[in-house]
mmCIF file of C-alpha atoms and ligand atoms in Angstrom:
data_model
loop_
_atom_site.group_PDB
_atom_site.id
_atom_site.type_symbol
_atom_site.label_atom_id
_atom_site.label_comp_id
_atom_site.label_asym_id
_atom_site.label_seq_id
_atom_site.Cartn_x
_atom_site.Cartn_y
_atom_site.Cartn_z
ATOM 1 C CA MET A 3 -17.920 -5.010 23.580
ATOM 2 C CA THR A 4 -20.610 -6.808 21.671
ATOM 3 C CA ASN A 5 -19.688 -8.162 18.316
ATOM 4 C CA LEU A 6 -20.774 -5.779 15.621
ATOM 5 C CA GLN A 7 -21.548 -7.030 12.151
ATOM 6 C CA LEU A 8 -20.357 -3.945 10.338
ATOM 7 C CA SER A 9 -17.893 -1.123 10.819
ATOM 8 C CA ILE A 10 -17.853 1.663 8.281
ATOM 9 C CA VAL A 11 -14.651 3.706 8.161
ATOM 10 C CA ILE A 12 -14.895 7.091 6.461
ATOM 11 C CA PRO A 13 -11.930 9.427 6.018
ATOM 12 C CA ALA A 14 -13.080 12.998 5.688
ATOM 13 C CA LYS A 15 -11.239 16.166 4.900
ATOM 14 C CA ASP A 16 -13.349 19.286 4.514
ATOM 15 C CA GLU A 17 -16.608 17.518 3.778
ATOM 16 C CA GLU A 18 -18.986 19.416 6.071
ATOM 17 C CA GLU A 19 -21.841 19.654 3.575
ATOM 18 C CA SER A 20 -21.860 15.955 2.794
ATOM 19 C CA ILE A 21 -21.750 14.490 6.285
ATOM 20 C CA PRO A 22 -25.371 14.981 7.469
ATOM 21 C CA GLU A 23 -26.747 13.534 4.240
ATOM 22 C CA LEU A 24 -24.299 10.628 4.301
ATOM 23 C CA CYS A 25 -25.092 9.819 7.934
ATOM 24 C CA SER A 26 -28.823 9.687 7.466
ATOM 25 C CA TRP A 27 -28.447 7.622 4.302
ATOM 26 C CA ILE A 28 -26.194 5.083 6.051
ATOM 27 C CA SER A 29 -28.507 4.893 9.076
ATOM 28 C CA ARG A 30 -31.450 4.285 6.781
ATOM 29 C CA VAL A 31 -29.719 1.407 4.995
ATOM 30 C CA MET A 32 -28.469 -0.114 8.258
ATOM 31 C CA GLN A 33 -31.888 0.010 9.877
ATOM 32 C CA SER A 34 -33.758 -1.428 6.937
ATOM 33 C CA HIS A 35 -31.398 -4.444 6.944
ATOM 34 C CA GLY A 36 -31.214 -4.733 10.723
ATOM 35 C CA PHE A 37 -27.417 -4.642 10.915
ATOM 36 C CA SER A 38 -25.541 -4.025 14.129
ATOM 37 C CA TYR A 39 -23.016 -1.427 13.095
ATOM 38 C CA GLU A 40 -20.759 1.497 13.827
ATOM 39 C CA VAL A 41 -19.686 4.356 11.592
ATOM 40 C CA LEU A 42 -16.250 5.818 12.279
ATOM 41 C CA PHE A 43 -15.335 9.140 10.726
ATOM 42 C CA ILE A 44 -11.683 10.141 10.694
ATOM 43 C CA ASP A 45 -11.489 13.898 10.428
ATOM 44 C CA ASP A 46 -8.187 14.329 8.639
ATOM 45 C CA GLY A 47 -7.332 17.863 9.710
ATOM 46 C CA SER A 48 -10.390 19.561 8.240
ATOM 47 C CA THR A 49 -10.447 23.322 8.339
ATOM 48 C CA ASP A 50 -14.209 23.643 7.869
ATOM 49 C CA GLY A 51 -17.059 22.461 10.088
ATOM 50 C CA THR A 52 -16.515 18.745 9.476
ATOM 51 C CA TRP A 53 -15.804 17.940 13.125
ATOM 52 C CA ASP A 54 -18.897 19.829 14.302
ATOM 53 C CA GLN A 55 -20.985 17.834 11.862
ATOM 54 C CA ILE A 56 -19.502 14.597 13.224
ATOM 55 C CA LEU A 57 -20.275 15.705 16.787
ATOM 56 C CA ALA A 58 -23.841 16.543 15.816
ATOM 57 C CA ALA A 59 -24.251 13.186 14.077
ATOM 58 C CA ASN A 60 -22.927 11.359 17.146
ATOM 59 C CA HIS A 61 -25.363 13.267 19.300
ATOM 60 C CA GLN A 62 -28.260 12.042 17.184
ATOM 61 C CA ASN A 63 -26.988 8.513 16.736
ATOM 62 C CA PRO A 64 -24.314 7.099 19.074
ATOM 63 C CA ALA A 65 -23.369 4.450 16.491
ATOM 64 C CA ILE A 66 -21.701 7.289 14.606
ATOM 65 C CA LYS A 67 -18.267 7.978 16.051
ATOM 66 C CA GLY A 68 -15.296 10.158 15.192
ATOM 67 C CA ILE A 69 -11.552 10.506 15.535
ATOM 68 C CA ARG A 70 -9.956 13.834 14.773
ATOM 69 C CA PHE A 71 -6.386 14.465 13.614
ATOM 70 C CA ASN A 72 -4.691 17.693 14.669
ATOM 71 C CA ARG A 73 -3.583 18.286 11.107
ATOM 72 C CA ASN A 74 -3.903 16.738 7.686
ATOM 73 C CA PHE A 75 -2.069 13.419 7.627
ATOM 74 C CA GLY A 76 -3.576 11.990 4.444
ATOM 75 C CA LYS A 77 -6.106 9.368 3.506
ATOM 76 C CA SER A 78 -3.795 6.420 4.247
ATOM 77 C CA ALA A 79 -3.160 7.589 7.805
ATOM 78 C CA ALA A 80 -6.879 8.127 8.294
ATOM 79 C CA LEU A 81 -7.738 4.635 7.088
ATOM 80 C CA GLN A 82 -4.989 3.038 9.158
ATOM 81 C CA THR A 83 -6.198 4.815 12.304
ATOM 82 C CA GLY A 84 -9.750 3.737 11.569
ATOM 83 C CA PHE A 85 -8.665 0.133 11.016
ATOM 84 C CA ARG A 86 -6.980 0.021 14.424
ATOM 85 C CA ALA A 87 -10.076 1.337 16.164
ATOM 86 C CA VAL A 88 -13.006 -0.585 14.693
ATOM 87 C CA GLN A 89 -14.628 -3.777 15.949
ATOM 88 C CA GLY A 90 -16.965 -5.035 13.227
ATOM 89 C CA GLU A 91 -16.680 -8.451 11.617
ATOM 90 C CA VAL A 92 -16.874 -6.848 8.200
ATOM 91 C CA VAL A 93 -15.209 -3.498 7.660
ATOM 92 C CA ILE A 94 -16.325 -1.162 4.896
ATOM 93 C CA THR A 95 -14.381 1.885 3.774
ATOM 94 C CA MET A 96 -16.027 4.640 1.789
ATOM 95 C CA ASP A 97 -15.418 8.251 0.854
ATOM 96 C CA ALA A 98 -17.234 11.000 2.681
ATOM 97 C CA ASP A 99 -18.144 12.965 -0.417
ATOM 98 C CA LEU A 100 -21.316 11.031 -1.361
ATOM 99 C CA GLN A 101 -19.656 9.669 -4.491
ATOM 100 C CA ASP A 102 -20.000 6.145 -3.061
ATOM 101 C CA SER A 103 -23.474 4.844 -2.369
ATOM 102 C CA PRO A 104 -24.302 3.260 1.018
ATOM 103 C CA ASP A 105 -26.878 1.131 -0.818
ATOM 104 C CA GLU A 106 -24.001 -1.100 -1.916
ATOM 105 C CA ILE A 107 -23.102 -2.053 1.653
ATOM 106 C CA PRO A 108 -25.505 -4.989 2.226
ATOM 107 C CA GLU A 109 -24.314 -6.802 -0.892
ATOM 108 C CA LEU A 110 -20.655 -6.187 -0.010
ATOM 109 C CA TYR A 111 -21.343 -7.576 3.460
ATOM 110 C CA ARG A 112 -22.937 -10.660 1.926
ATOM 111 C CA MET A 113 -19.972 -11.270 -0.362
ATOM 112 C CA ILE A 114 -17.583 -11.260 2.601
ATOM 113 C CA LYS A 115 -19.755 -13.272 4.956
ATOM 114 C CA GLU A 116 -21.328 -15.794 2.609
ATOM 115 C CA GLN A 117 -18.975 -16.047 -0.341
ATOM 116 C CA LYS A 118 -16.030 -15.832 2.058
ATOM 117 C CA PHE A 119 -14.101 -13.220 0.150
ATOM 118 C CA GLN A 120 -11.471 -11.448 2.236
ATOM 119 C CA LEU A 121 -11.502 -8.234 0.225
ATOM 120 C CA VAL A 122 -14.108 -6.910 -2.155
ATOM 121 C CA SER A 123 -13.104 -3.791 -4.057
ATOM 122 C CA GLY A 124 -15.606 -1.471 -5.645
ATOM 123 C CA TRP A 125 -15.321 -0.932 -9.365
ATOM 124 C CA LYS A 126 -16.550 2.413 -10.669
ATOM 125 C CA LYS A 127 -17.304 1.003 -14.070
ATOM 126 C CA LYS A 128 -19.248 4.039 -15.135
ATOM 127 C CA ARG A 129 -17.399 6.984 -13.681
ATOM 128 C CA ASN A 130 -18.698 10.449 -13.135
ATOM 129 C CA ASP A 131 -15.345 12.128 -13.263
ATOM 130 C CA PRO A 132 -13.621 14.275 -15.884
ATOM 131 C CA LEU A 133 -11.596 12.542 -18.607
ATOM 132 C CA SER A 134 -8.364 14.039 -17.245
ATOM 133 C CA LYS A 135 -8.860 11.758 -14.276
ATOM 134 C CA THR A 136 -10.320 8.649 -15.840
ATOM 135 C CA LEU A 137 -7.712 8.216 -18.559
ATOM 136 C CA PRO A 138 -4.561 8.194 -16.385
ATOM 137 C CA SER A 139 -6.405 6.078 -13.870
ATOM 138 C CA LYS A 140 -7.049 3.436 -16.547
ATOM 139 C CA PHE A 141 -3.340 3.325 -17.207
ATOM 140 C CA PHE A 142 -2.513 2.946 -13.507
ATOM 141 C CA ASN A 143 -4.979 0.215 -12.955
ATOM 142 C CA GLY A 144 -3.663 -1.693 -15.940
ATOM 143 C CA VAL A 145 -0.062 -1.444 -14.768
ATOM 144 C CA THR A 146 -0.872 -2.243 -11.140
ATOM 145 C CA SER A 147 -2.930 -5.234 -12.146
ATOM 146 C CA ARG A 148 -0.166 -6.609 -14.340
ATOM 147 C CA ILE A 149 2.550 -6.105 -11.779
ATOM 148 C CA SER A 150 0.624 -7.388 -8.789
ATOM 149 C CA GLY A 151 -1.191 -10.188 -10.556
ATOM 150 C CA ILE A 152 -4.470 -9.088 -8.964
ATOM 151 C CA LYS A 153 -7.341 -8.950 -11.418
ATOM 152 C CA LEU A 154 -8.979 -5.667 -10.440
ATOM 153 C CA HIS A 155 -10.119 -2.834 -12.691
ATOM 154 C CA ASP A 156 -10.189 -0.109 -10.081
ATOM 155 C CA PHE A 157 -7.606 -0.316 -7.310
ATOM 156 C CA ASN A 158 -8.207 3.174 -5.973
ATOM 157 C CA CYS A 159 -11.964 2.933 -5.404
ATOM 158 C CA GLY A 160 -12.754 4.301 -1.947
ATOM 159 C CA LEU A 161 -15.570 1.815 -1.443
ATOM 160 C CA LYS A 162 -14.187 -1.518 -0.305
ATOM 161 C CA ALA A 163 -15.168 -4.282 2.065
ATOM 162 C CA TYR A 164 -12.811 -6.371 4.181
ATOM 163 C CA ASP A 165 -12.888 -9.317 6.465
ATOM 164 C CA ARG A 166 -11.812 -7.933 9.836
ATOM 165 C CA MET A 167 -8.728 -10.147 9.845
ATOM 166 C CA VAL A 168 -7.364 -8.322 6.785
ATOM 167 C CA ILE A 169 -7.493 -4.797 8.123
ATOM 168 C CA LYS A 170 -6.184 -5.808 11.532
ATOM 169 C CA ASN A 171 -3.073 -7.263 9.947
ATOM 170 C CA ILE A 172 -2.019 -4.838 7.271
ATOM 171 C CA ASN A 173 -0.184 -1.560 7.467
ATOM 172 C CA VAL A 174 -1.318 1.267 5.215
ATOM 173 C CA TYR A 175 1.521 3.780 5.269
ATOM 174 C CA GLY A 176 2.586 6.752 3.139
ATOM 175 C CA GLU A 177 0.021 7.117 0.385
ATOM 176 C CA MET A 178 -0.455 3.422 -0.051
ATOM 177 C CA HIS A 179 -4.257 3.567 0.223
ATOM 178 C CA ARG A 180 -4.223 3.219 -3.546
ATOM 179 C CA TYR A 181 -2.660 -0.182 -3.248
ATOM 180 C CA ILE A 182 -4.410 -1.814 -0.300
ATOM 181 C CA PRO A 183 -5.321 -4.912 -2.360
ATOM 182 C CA VAL A 184 -1.628 -5.336 -3.171
ATOM 183 C CA ILE A 185 -0.660 -4.994 0.488
ATOM 184 C CA ALA A 186 -3.373 -7.468 1.441
ATOM 185 C CA LYS A 187 -2.140 -9.944 -1.117
ATOM 186 C CA TRP A 188 1.407 -9.870 0.290
ATOM 187 C CA ALA A 189 0.038 -10.558 3.725
ATOM 188 C CA GLY A 190 -1.489 -13.699 2.284
ATOM 189 C CA PHE A 191 -5.086 -12.578 1.825
ATOM 190 C CA THR A 192 -5.669 -13.769 -1.684
ATOM 191 C CA ARG A 193 -9.445 -14.108 -1.823
ATOM 192 C CA ILE A 194 -9.857 -10.756 -3.515
ATOM 193 C CA THR A 195 -12.581 -9.795 -5.938
ATOM 194 C CA GLU A 196 -14.457 -6.781 -7.213
ATOM 195 C CA LYS A 197 -18.022 -5.602 -7.487
ATOM 196 C CA VAL A 198 -19.353 -3.011 -9.882
ATOM 197 C CA VAL A 199 -20.594 -0.076 -7.828
ATOM 198 C CA GLU A 200 -22.538 3.031 -8.589
ATOM 199 C CA HIS A 201 -20.412 6.145 -8.764
ATOM 200 C CA ARG A 202 -21.978 9.542 -8.364
ATOM 201 C CA ALA A 203 -20.649 12.963 -9.258
ATOM 202 C CA ARG A 204 -19.320 15.035 -6.380
ATOM 203 C CA LYS A 205 -22.201 17.034 -4.996
ATOM 204 C CA TYR A 206 -20.438 19.335 -2.556
ATOM 205 C CA GLY A 207 -16.875 20.524 -2.107
ATOM 206 C CA SER A 208 -13.997 19.627 -4.394
ATOM 207 C CA THR A 209 -11.523 16.816 -4.901
ATOM 208 C CA LYS A 210 -8.626 16.694 -2.438
ATOM 209 C CA PHE A 211 -6.165 15.146 -4.844
ATOM 210 C CA GLY A 212 -4.736 17.210 -7.691
ATOM 211 C CA LEU A 213 -2.585 16.223 -10.622
ATOM 212 C CA GLU A 214 0.217 15.259 -8.255
ATOM 213 C CA ARG A 215 -1.769 12.116 -7.573
ATOM 214 C CA PHE A 216 -0.434 10.639 -10.783
ATOM 215 C CA ILE A 217 3.190 11.351 -10.050
ATOM 216 C CA ASN A 218 2.899 10.138 -6.464
ATOM 217 C CA GLY A 219 0.872 7.159 -7.559
ATOM 218 C CA PHE A 220 3.516 6.174 -10.043
ATOM 219 C CA LEU A 221 6.360 6.496 -7.533
ATOM 220 C CA ASP A 222 4.379 4.500 -5.000
ATOM 221 C CA LEU A 223 3.852 1.832 -7.611
ATOM 222 C CA LEU A 224 7.579 1.639 -8.222
ATOM 223 C CA SER A 225 8.427 1.338 -4.555
ATOM 224 C CA ILE A 226 5.645 -1.111 -3.859
ATOM 225 C CA THR A 227 6.814 -3.345 -6.690
ATOM 226 C CA PHE A 228 10.392 -3.158 -5.589
ATOM 227 C CA VAL A 229 9.614 -3.732 -1.946
ATOM 228 C CA SER A 230 7.243 -6.589 -2.661
ATOM 229 C CA LYS A 231 9.901 -8.372 -4.666
ATOM 230 C CA PHE A 232 12.951 -7.785 -2.487
ATOM 231 C CA ARG A 233 11.632 -6.959 0.971
ATOM 232 C CA GLN A 234 12.626 -10.296 2.436
ATOM 233 C CA LYS A 235 15.876 -10.682 0.539
ATOM 234 C CA PRO A 236 17.404 -7.317 -0.444
ATOM 235 C CA MET A 237 20.731 -9.034 -1.130
ATOM 236 C CA HIS A 238 19.149 -10.841 -4.069
ATOM 237 C CA PHE A 239 18.788 -7.522 -5.825
ATOM 238 C CA PHE A 240 21.787 -5.541 -4.668
ATOM 239 C CA GLY A 241 24.068 -8.546 -4.546
ATOM 240 C CA THR A 242 23.304 -9.611 -8.108
ATOM 241 C CA TRP A 243 23.867 -6.204 -9.656
ATOM 242 C CA GLY A 244 26.800 -5.461 -7.370
ATOM 243 C CA THR A 245 28.549 -8.672 -8.310
ATOM 244 C CA LEU A 246 27.875 -8.118 -11.982
ATOM 245 C CA SER A 247 29.240 -4.581 -11.910
ATOM 246 C CA PHE A 248 32.271 -5.646 -9.901
ATOM 247 C CA LEU A 249 33.006 -8.484 -12.313
ATOM 248 C CA ILE A 250 32.829 -6.183 -15.310
ATOM 249 C CA GLY A 251 35.198 -3.787 -13.585
ATOM 250 C CA PHE A 252 37.518 -6.638 -12.656
ATOM 251 C CA VAL A 253 37.689 -8.043 -16.175
ATOM 252 C CA LEU A 254 38.384 -4.594 -17.605
ATOM 253 C CA THR A 255 41.129 -4.021 -15.031
ATOM 254 C CA VAL A 256 42.755 -7.318 -15.928
ATOM 255 C CA LYS A 257 42.631 -6.338 -19.589
ATOM 256 C CA ILE A 258 44.251 -2.962 -18.913
ATOM 257 C CA PHE A 259 46.901 -4.595 -16.804
ATOM 258 C CA TRP A 260 47.566 -7.259 -19.397
ATOM 259 C CA ASP A 261 47.904 -4.681 -22.201
ATOM 260 C CA LYS A 262 50.401 -2.710 -20.156
ATOM 261 C CA MET A 263 52.473 -5.758 -19.285
ATOM 262 C CA TYR A 264 52.345 -6.939 -22.882
ATOM 263 C CA SER A 265 53.624 -3.696 -24.268
ATOM 264 C CA LEU A 266 56.253 -3.416 -21.555
ATOM 265 C CA TYR A 267 57.782 -6.893 -21.620
ATOM 266 C CA ILE A 268 56.695 -8.761 -24.724
ATOM 267 C CA ASP A 269 56.126 -6.223 -27.450
ATOM 268 C CA LYS A 270 58.812 -4.026 -26.037
ATOM 269 C CA LEU A 271 57.269 -1.094 -27.887
ATOM 270 C CA PRO A 272 56.201 2.019 -26.024
ATOM 271 C CA MET A 273 52.418 1.952 -25.413
ATOM 272 C CA LYS A 274 50.448 4.239 -27.618
ATOM 273 C CA ARG A 275 48.597 5.737 -24.681
ATOM 274 C CA ASP A 276 48.996 5.970 -20.946
ATOM 275 C CA ILE A 277 46.535 3.928 -18.916
ATOM 276 C CA THR A 278 44.883 7.098 -17.644
ATOM 277 C CA ASP A 279 44.315 8.260 -21.200
ATOM 278 C CA GLN A 280 42.170 5.260 -22.010
ATOM 279 C CA PRO A 281 38.401 5.584 -21.545
ATOM 280 C CA ILE A 282 38.242 1.924 -20.556
ATOM 281 C CA PHE A 283 40.243 2.741 -17.427
ATOM 282 C CA TYR A 284 37.500 5.022 -16.132
ATOM 283 C CA LEU A 285 34.874 2.479 -17.028
ATOM 284 C CA ALA A 286 36.696 -0.142 -15.000
ATOM 285 C CA LEU A 287 37.106 2.229 -12.076
ATOM 286 C CA VAL A 288 33.432 3.204 -11.993
ATOM 287 C CA ALA A 289 32.224 -0.381 -12.400
ATOM 288 C CA VAL A 290 34.317 -1.590 -9.469
ATOM 289 C CA VAL A 291 33.240 1.268 -7.200
ATOM 290 C CA ILE A 292 29.552 0.903 -8.049
ATOM 291 C CA GLY A 293 29.802 -2.842 -7.617
ATOM 292 C CA VAL A 294 31.220 -2.501 -4.113
ATOM 293 C CA GLN A 295 28.635 0.122 -3.203
ATOM 294 C CA LEU A 296 25.733 -1.999 -4.343
ATOM 295 C CA PHE A 297 27.114 -4.924 -2.429
ATOM 296 C CA VAL A 298 27.496 -2.938 0.772
ATOM 297 C CA THR A 299 23.978 -1.493 0.366
ATOM 298 C CA GLY A 300 22.646 -5.013 0.033
ATOM 299 C CA PHE A 301 24.508 -6.029 3.135
ATOM 300 C CA LEU A 302 23.122 -3.166 5.199
ATOM 301 C CA ALA A 303 19.605 -3.753 3.902
ATOM 302 C CA GLU A 304 19.946 -7.404 4.772
ATOM 303 C CA MET A 305 20.997 -6.558 8.318
ATOM 304 C CA LEU A 306 18.024 -4.220 8.722
ATOM 305 C CA THR A 307 15.674 -6.891 7.459
ATOM 306 C CA MET A 308 17.144 -9.387 9.877
ATOM 307 C CA GLN A 309 16.607 -7.029 12.779
ATOM 308 C CA SER A 310 13.046 -6.166 11.905
ATOM 309 C CA GLN A 311 12.183 -9.783 11.236
ATOM 310 C CA SER A 312 13.348 -10.919 14.630
ATOM 311 C CA LYS A 313 10.868 -8.462 16.114
ATOM 312 C CA ARG A 314 8.133 -9.303 13.717
ATOM 313 C CA ASP A 315 5.010 -11.213 14.636
ATOM 314 C CA TYR A 316 4.152 -13.599 11.920
ATOM 315 C CA LEU A 317 0.533 -13.798 11.076
ATOM 316 C CA VAL A 318 -0.850 -16.817 12.905
ATOM 317 C CA ILE A 319 -4.512 -17.344 12.191
ATOM 318 C CA GLU A 320 -5.290 -20.550 14.024
ATOM 319 C CA LYS A 321 -3.816 -22.735 16.718
ATOM 320 C CA VAL A 322 -4.655 -26.069 18.200
ATOM 321 C CA GLY A 323 -3.337 -27.466 21.435
ATOM 322 C CA VAL A 324 -0.701 -24.780 22.008
ATOM 323 C CA ASP A 325 -2.253 -21.627 23.319
ATOM 324 C CA GLN A 326 -3.176 -21.974 26.999
ATOM 325 C CA GLU A 327 -0.516 -24.436 28.216
ATOM 326 C CA GLU A 328 2.286 -22.513 26.628
ATOM 327 C CA LYS A 329 1.236 -19.301 28.305
ATOM 328 C CA LYS A 330 1.031 -20.931 31.729
ATOM 329 C CA VAL A 331 4.525 -22.387 31.617
ATOM 330 C CA TYR A 332 5.834 -19.106 30.360
ATOM 331 C CA SER A 333 4.358 -17.028 33.139
ATOM 332 C CA SER A 334 5.381 -19.416 35.931
ATOM 333 C CA THR A 335 9.009 -19.263 34.857
ATOM 334 C CA ASN A 336 8.843 -15.557 34.431
ATOM 335 C CA VAL A 337 7.265 -14.632 37.723
HETATM 336 N N1 UDP B 414 -9.465 12.602 2.198
HETATM 337 C C1 UDP B 414 -8.840 12.564 3.442
HETATM 338 N N2 UDP B 414 -7.604 13.152 3.578
HETATM 339 C C2 UDP B 414 -6.967 13.743 2.527
HETATM 340 C C3 UDP B 414 -7.593 13.741 1.269
HETATM 341 C C4 UDP B 414 -8.838 13.160 1.145
HETATM 342 O O1 UDP B 414 -9.375 12.033 4.399
HETATM 343 O O2 UDP B 414 -5.867 14.247 2.714
HETATM 344 C C5 UDP B 414 -10.786 11.974 2.043
HETATM 345 C C6 UDP B 414 -11.821 12.868 1.423
HETATM 346 O O3 UDP B 414 -12.464 13.673 2.387
HETATM 347 C C7 UDP B 414 -12.768 11.874 0.801
HETATM 348 C C8 UDP B 414 -11.839 10.747 0.374
HETATM 349 O O4 UDP B 414 -10.650 10.901 1.138
HETATM 350 O O5 UDP B 414 -13.680 11.360 1.754
HETATM 351 C C9 UDP B 414 -11.547 10.776 -1.112
HETATM 352 O O6 UDP B 414 -11.120 12.057 -1.499
HETATM 353 P P1 UDP B 414 -11.631 12.758 -2.819
HETATM 354 O O7 UDP B 414 -13.086 12.577 -2.992
HETATM 355 O O8 UDP B 414 -11.124 14.165 -2.796
HETATM 356 O O9 UDP B 414 -10.847 11.924 -3.916
HETATM 357 P P2 UDP B 414 -11.360 11.579 -5.395
HETATM 358 O O10 UDP B 414 -12.765 11.073 -5.292
HETATM 359 O O11 UDP B 414 -11.248 12.853 -6.160
HETATM 360 O O12 UDP B 414 -10.395 10.519 -5.844
HETATM 361 MG MG1 MG B 415 -14.351 11.675 -4.297
#
């Protein structure tokens, strides 16, 4: 396969009206700049004529390709599938609904190729969306930026450009498409920036994400923060809290025990209350049990991490003097 300059990945769910217009617009931009390119639509379980429109577009222009899911798997799954399939040196993602403008592509390409950024995220500075969407999104972006340490204003913008190496080495699972820059940063791709892009109002169809986007987005943010901090060393989290809880429980138990012994053998007075009548007894009990549970959870998580890490390929980007020889020795002993 010849090396393409650009791959454009477009997830599409029920976007039949937009696709012909989008295709001819992209082709126009690509031709006027002389790019070698491919456009890959991922039909994410559309129930309208989206797939037929993709077929028709491919018929007219073979650079336009498609992959079709048998049901709706979500935008993250669509992007991930696209990322596995494309070949271009620079990979662009954009929405299918004509809200992102293909005119931005040449500049995004230049920023990756010439300025050597690994990820350029679009920033819909002036948004054509209702306030009910823009306000919560401001909040999310602020929180995500603070937590991740990535200085972006608009994490969820569909229009983004990547160095091929980035998308070939990250995993976009669940609904994590909102946090791709965060995932990229963990994987060590830190040359991340943003570019103000034009944002247009939706022309056809309707948005595919309702209010639940905010709840899901928030939960994803929690898990992504947690995982990013403790993925490698779960025991650091569970062990710390487990030990703390156990210690509290232990100290309380000692105190209860001491009080009992004191009243039995030193004071020689009957204790005012039975041990089981004292609230502190239950506190001690719960603290010890929770402490042990946290500890065991940490242990199990640690074992899982160990297993998955032994299978894991670390991200090697360059080699010198190792590649060929090593392989030869390996195969001669193996055959
Ligand atoms: N999309 C998708 N699968 C889904 C939901 C959305 O592939 O389950 C696509 C959709 O067709 C569009 C893009 O993701 O190309 C962004 O969706 P939408 O425009 O509805 O989101 P919004 O702009 O409202 O954030
Ligand atoms: Mg949209």
